[in-house]
PDB file of C-alpha atoms in Angstrom:
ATOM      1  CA  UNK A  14       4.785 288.916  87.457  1.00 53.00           C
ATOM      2  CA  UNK A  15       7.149 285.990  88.366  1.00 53.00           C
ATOM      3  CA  UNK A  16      10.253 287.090  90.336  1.00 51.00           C
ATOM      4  CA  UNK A  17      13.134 285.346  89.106  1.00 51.00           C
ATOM      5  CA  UNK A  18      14.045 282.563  91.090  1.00 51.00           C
ATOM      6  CA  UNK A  19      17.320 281.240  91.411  1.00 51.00           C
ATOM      7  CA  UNK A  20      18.268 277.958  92.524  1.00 51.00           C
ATOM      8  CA  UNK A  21      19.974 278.657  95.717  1.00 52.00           C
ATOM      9  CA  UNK A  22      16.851 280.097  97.030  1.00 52.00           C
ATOM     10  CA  UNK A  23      15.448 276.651  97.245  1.00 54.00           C
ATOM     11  CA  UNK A  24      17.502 275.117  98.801  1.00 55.00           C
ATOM     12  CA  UNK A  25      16.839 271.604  98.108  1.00 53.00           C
ATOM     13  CA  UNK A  26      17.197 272.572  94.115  1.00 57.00           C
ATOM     14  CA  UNK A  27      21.047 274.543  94.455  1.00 58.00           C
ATOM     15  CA  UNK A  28      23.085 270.924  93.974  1.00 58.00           C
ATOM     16  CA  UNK A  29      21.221 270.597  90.640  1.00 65.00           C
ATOM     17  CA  UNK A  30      22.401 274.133  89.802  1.00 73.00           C
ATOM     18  CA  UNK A  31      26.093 272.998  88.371  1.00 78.00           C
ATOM     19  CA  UNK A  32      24.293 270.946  86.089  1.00 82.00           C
ATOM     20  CA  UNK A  33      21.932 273.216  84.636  1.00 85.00           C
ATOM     21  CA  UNK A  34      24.672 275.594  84.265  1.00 88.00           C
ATOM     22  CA  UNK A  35      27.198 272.973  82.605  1.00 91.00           C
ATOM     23  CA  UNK A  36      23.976 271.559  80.480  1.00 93.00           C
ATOM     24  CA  UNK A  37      23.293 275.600  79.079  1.00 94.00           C
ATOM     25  CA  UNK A  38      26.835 275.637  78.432  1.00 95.00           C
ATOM     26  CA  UNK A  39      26.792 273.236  76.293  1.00 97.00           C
ATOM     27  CA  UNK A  40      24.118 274.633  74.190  1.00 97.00           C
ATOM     28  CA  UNK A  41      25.796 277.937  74.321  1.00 97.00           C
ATOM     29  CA  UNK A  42      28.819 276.886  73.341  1.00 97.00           C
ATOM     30  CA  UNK A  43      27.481 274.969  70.287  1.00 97.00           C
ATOM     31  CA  UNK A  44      25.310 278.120  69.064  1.00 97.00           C
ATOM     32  CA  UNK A  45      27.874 280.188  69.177  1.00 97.00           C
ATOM     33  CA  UNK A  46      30.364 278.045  67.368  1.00 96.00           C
ATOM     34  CA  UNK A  47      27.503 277.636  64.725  1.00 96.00           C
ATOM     35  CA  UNK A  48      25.220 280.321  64.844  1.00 97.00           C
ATOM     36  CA  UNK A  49      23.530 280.165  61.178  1.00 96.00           C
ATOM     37  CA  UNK A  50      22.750 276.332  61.543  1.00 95.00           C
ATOM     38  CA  UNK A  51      21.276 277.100  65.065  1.00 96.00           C
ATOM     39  CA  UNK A  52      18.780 279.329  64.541  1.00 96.00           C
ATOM     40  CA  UNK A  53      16.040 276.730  66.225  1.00 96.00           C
ATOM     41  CA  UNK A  54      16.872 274.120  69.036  1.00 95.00           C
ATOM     42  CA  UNK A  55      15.486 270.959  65.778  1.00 96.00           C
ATOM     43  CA  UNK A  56      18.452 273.216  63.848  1.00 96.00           C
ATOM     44  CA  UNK A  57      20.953 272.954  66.775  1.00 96.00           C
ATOM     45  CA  UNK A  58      20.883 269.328  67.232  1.00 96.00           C
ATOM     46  CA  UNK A  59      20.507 268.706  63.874  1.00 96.00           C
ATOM     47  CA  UNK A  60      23.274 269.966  62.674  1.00 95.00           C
ATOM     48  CA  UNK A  61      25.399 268.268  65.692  1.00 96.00           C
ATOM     49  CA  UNK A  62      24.258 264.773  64.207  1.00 94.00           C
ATOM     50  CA  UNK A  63      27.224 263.904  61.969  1.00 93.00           C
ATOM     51  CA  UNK A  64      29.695 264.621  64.855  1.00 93.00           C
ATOM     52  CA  UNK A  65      30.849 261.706  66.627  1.00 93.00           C
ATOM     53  CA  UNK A  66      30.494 263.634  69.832  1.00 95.00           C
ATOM     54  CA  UNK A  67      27.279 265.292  70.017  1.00 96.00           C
ATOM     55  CA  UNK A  68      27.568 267.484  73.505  1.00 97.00           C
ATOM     56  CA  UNK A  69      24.986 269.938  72.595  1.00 97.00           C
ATOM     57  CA  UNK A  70      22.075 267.442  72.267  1.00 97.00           C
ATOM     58  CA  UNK A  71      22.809 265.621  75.064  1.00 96.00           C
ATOM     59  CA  UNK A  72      22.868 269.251  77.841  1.00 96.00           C
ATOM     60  CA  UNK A  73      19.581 270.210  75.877  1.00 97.00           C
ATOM     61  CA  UNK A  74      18.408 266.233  76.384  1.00 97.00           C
ATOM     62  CA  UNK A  75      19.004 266.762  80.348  1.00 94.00           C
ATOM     63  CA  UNK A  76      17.649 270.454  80.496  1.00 95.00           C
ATOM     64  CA  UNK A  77      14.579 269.438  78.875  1.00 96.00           C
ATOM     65  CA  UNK A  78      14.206 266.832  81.106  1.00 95.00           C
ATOM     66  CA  UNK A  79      14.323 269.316  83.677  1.00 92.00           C
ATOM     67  CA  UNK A  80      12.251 271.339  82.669  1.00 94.00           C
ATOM     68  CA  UNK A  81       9.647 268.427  82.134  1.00 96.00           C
ATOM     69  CA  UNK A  82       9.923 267.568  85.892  1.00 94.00           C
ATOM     70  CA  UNK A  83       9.352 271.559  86.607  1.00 93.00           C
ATOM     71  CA  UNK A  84       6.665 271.162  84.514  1.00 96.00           C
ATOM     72  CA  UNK A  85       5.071 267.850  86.298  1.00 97.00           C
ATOM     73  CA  UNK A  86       5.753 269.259  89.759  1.00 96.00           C
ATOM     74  CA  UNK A  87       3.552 272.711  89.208  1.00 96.00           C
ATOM     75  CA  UNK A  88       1.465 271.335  87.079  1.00 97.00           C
ATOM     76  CA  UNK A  89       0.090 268.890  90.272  1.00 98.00           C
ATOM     77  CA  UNK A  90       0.381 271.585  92.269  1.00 97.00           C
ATOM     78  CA  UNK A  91      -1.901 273.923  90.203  1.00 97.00           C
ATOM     79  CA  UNK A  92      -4.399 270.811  89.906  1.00 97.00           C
ATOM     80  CA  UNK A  93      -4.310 270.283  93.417  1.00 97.00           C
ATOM     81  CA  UNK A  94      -4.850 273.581  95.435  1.00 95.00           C
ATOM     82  CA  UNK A  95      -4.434 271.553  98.695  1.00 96.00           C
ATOM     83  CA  UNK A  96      -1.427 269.685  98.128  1.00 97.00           C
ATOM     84  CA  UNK A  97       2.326 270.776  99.480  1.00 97.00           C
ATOM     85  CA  UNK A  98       5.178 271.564  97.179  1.00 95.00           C
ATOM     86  CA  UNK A  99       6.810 268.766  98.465  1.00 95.00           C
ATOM     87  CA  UNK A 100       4.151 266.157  97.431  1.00 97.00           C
ATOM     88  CA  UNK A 101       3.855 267.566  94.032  1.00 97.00           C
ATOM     89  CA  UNK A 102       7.530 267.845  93.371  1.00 95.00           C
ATOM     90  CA  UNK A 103       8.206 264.253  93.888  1.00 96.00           C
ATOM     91  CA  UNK A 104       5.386 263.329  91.959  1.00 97.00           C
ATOM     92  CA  UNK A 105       6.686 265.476  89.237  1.00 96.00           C
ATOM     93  CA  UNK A 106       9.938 263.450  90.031  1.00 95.00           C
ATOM     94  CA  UNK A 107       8.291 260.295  89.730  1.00 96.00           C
ATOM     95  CA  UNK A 108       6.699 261.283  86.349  1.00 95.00           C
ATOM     96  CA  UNK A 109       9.506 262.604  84.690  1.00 94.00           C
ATOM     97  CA  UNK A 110      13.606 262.042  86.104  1.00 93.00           C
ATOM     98  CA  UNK A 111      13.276 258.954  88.181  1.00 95.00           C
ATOM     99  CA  UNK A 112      13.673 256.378  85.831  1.00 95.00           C
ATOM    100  CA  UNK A 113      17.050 257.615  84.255  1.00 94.00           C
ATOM    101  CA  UNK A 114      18.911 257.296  88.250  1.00 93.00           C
ATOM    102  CA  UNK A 115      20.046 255.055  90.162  1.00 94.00           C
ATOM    103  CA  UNK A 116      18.966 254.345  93.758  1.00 94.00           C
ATOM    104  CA  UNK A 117      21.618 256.460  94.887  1.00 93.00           C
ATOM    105  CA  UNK A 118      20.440 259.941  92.889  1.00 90.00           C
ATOM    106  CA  UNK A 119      16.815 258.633  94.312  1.00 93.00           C
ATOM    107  CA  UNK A 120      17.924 258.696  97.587  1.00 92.00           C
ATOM    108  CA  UNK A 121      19.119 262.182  97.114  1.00 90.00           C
ATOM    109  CA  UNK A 122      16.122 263.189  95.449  1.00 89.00           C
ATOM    110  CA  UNK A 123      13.994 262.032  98.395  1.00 91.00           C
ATOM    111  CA  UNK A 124      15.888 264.104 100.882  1.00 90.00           C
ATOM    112  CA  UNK A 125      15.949 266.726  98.584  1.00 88.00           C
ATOM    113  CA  UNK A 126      12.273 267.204  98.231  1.00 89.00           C
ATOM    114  CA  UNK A 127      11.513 267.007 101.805  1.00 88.00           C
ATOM    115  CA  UNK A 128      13.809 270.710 101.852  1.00 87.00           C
ATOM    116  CA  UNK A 129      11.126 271.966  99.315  1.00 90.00           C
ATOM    117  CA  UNK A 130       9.383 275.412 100.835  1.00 92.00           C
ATOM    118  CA  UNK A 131       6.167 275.109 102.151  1.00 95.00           C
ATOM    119  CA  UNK A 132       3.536 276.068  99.197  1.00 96.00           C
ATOM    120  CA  UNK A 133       2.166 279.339 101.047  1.00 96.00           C
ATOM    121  CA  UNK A 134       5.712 280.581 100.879  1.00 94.00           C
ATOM    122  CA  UNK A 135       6.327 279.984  97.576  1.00 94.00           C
ATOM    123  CA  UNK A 136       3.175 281.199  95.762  1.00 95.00           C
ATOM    124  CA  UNK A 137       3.781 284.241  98.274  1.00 94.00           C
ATOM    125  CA  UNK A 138       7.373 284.494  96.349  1.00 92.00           C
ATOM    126  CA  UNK A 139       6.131 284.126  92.709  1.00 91.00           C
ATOM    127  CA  UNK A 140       3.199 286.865  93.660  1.00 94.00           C
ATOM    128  CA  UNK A 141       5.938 289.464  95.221  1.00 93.00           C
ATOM    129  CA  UNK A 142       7.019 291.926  92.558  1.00 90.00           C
ATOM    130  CA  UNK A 143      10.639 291.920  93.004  1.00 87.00           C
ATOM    131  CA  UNK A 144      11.018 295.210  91.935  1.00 90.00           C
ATOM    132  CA  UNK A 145       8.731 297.677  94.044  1.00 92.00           C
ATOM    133  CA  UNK A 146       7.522 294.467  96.692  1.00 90.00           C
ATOM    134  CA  UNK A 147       3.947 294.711  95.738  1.00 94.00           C
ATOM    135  CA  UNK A 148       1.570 291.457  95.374  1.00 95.00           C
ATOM    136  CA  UNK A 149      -0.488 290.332  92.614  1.00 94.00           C
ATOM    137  CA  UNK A 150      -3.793 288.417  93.748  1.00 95.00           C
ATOM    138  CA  UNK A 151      -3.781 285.117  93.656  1.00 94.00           C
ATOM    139  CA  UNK A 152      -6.370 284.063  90.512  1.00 96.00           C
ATOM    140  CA  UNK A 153      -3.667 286.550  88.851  1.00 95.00           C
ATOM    141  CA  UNK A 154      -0.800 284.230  89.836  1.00 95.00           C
ATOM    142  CA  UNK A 155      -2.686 281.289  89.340  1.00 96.00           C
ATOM    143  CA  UNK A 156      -3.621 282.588  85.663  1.00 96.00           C
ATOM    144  CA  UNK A 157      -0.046 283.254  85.123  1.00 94.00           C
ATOM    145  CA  UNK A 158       1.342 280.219  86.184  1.00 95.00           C
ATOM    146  CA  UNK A 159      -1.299 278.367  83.975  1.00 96.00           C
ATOM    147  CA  UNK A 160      -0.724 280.718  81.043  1.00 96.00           C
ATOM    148  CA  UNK A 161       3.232 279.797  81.603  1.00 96.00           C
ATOM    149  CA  UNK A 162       2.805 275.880  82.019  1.00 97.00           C
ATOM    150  CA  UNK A 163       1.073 276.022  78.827  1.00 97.00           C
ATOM    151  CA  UNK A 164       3.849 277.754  76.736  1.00 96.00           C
ATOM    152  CA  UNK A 165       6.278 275.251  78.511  1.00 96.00           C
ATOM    153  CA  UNK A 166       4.300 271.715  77.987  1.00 97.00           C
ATOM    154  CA  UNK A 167       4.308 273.185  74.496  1.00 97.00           C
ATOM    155  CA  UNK A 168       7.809 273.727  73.915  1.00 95.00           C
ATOM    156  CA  UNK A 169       8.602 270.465  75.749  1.00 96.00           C
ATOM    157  CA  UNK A 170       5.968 268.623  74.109  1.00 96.00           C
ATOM    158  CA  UNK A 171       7.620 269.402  70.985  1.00 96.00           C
ATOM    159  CA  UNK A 172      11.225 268.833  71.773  1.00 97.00           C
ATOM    160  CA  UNK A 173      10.091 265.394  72.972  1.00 96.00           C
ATOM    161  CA  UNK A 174       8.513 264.146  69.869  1.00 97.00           C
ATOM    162  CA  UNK A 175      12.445 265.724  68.147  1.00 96.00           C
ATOM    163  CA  UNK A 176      14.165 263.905  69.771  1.00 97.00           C
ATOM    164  CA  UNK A 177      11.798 260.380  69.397  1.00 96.00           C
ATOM    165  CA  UNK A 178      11.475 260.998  66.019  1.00 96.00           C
ATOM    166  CA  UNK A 179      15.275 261.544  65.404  1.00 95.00           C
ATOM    167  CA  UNK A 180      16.160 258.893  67.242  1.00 95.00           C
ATOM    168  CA  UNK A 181      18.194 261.475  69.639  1.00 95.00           C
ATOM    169  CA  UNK A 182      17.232 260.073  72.787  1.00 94.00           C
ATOM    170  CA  UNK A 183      13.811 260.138  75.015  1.00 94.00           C
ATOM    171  CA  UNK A 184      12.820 263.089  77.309  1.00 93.00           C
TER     172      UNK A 184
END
């Protein structure tokens, strides 16, 4: 159902694309050097622990973050039918990435969310089959997106309380 949406589609999100893509990286790079001690993402970090440099748990660290601020943003904006993308994205900003910058990254941020696409447009997007150009309804996208948020506050959820526990660093 959900078209895949890249970054530079959105235009307010493509600066944070480097990021993402150095933060995967990261993860990548450590799976593949270690593939039968990364068979989870606990496993993967894990494992990195008795390095002095631990690169792997620090990308995952940022992409969960991420993905926790994704998460925040269309949450609100599935709880509040009315409100703009804008609006929800910054409170998902304010909930989840704000405290780790500096007024300079806020600033940025800010600007940044003002360029988000109006929410007609983008529900419009994520019903658009990207294959044939057909559209779902809209309680279909709505159940999707809820069915989705619910996998990802899961796996988040779960990472967070890793990386508390394990003293890895707080999502």
């Amino acid at each position: 159902m959900f078209p895949t949406l890249k970054m530079e589609s959105i235009p307010s999100l493509s600066s944070k694309q480097q990021k993402v893509s150095s933060a995967c990286s990261k993860v990548r790079t450590r799976y593949l050097a270690h593939p039968d001690k990364s068979t989870t993402l606990e496993l993967l970090i894990l494992n990195e622990q008795s390095e002095s440099k631990r690169p792997a748990t620090d990308g995952l660290m940022w992409l969960l973050r991420g993905l926790l601020f994704t998460h925040q943003a269309l949450h609100t904006a599935q709880k509040e039918p009315d409100i703009e993308l804008a609006k929800a994205f910054t409170k998902g900003y304010d909930a989840s990435l704000k405290q780790y910058h500096n007024f300079i990254v806020k600033g940025i941020f800010s600007v940044a969310m003002k360029a988000c696409p109006y929410r007609k447009d983008f529900y419009t997007k994520l019903a658009t089959d990207p294959i044939d150009g057909t559209s779902a309804s809209s309680d279909k996208v709505n159940e999707a997106l809820d069915r989705w948020l619910e996998g990802l506050d899961k796996t988040v959820m779960q990472m967070q309380r890793v990386y508390k526990e394990k003293g890895y660093g707080q999502i």
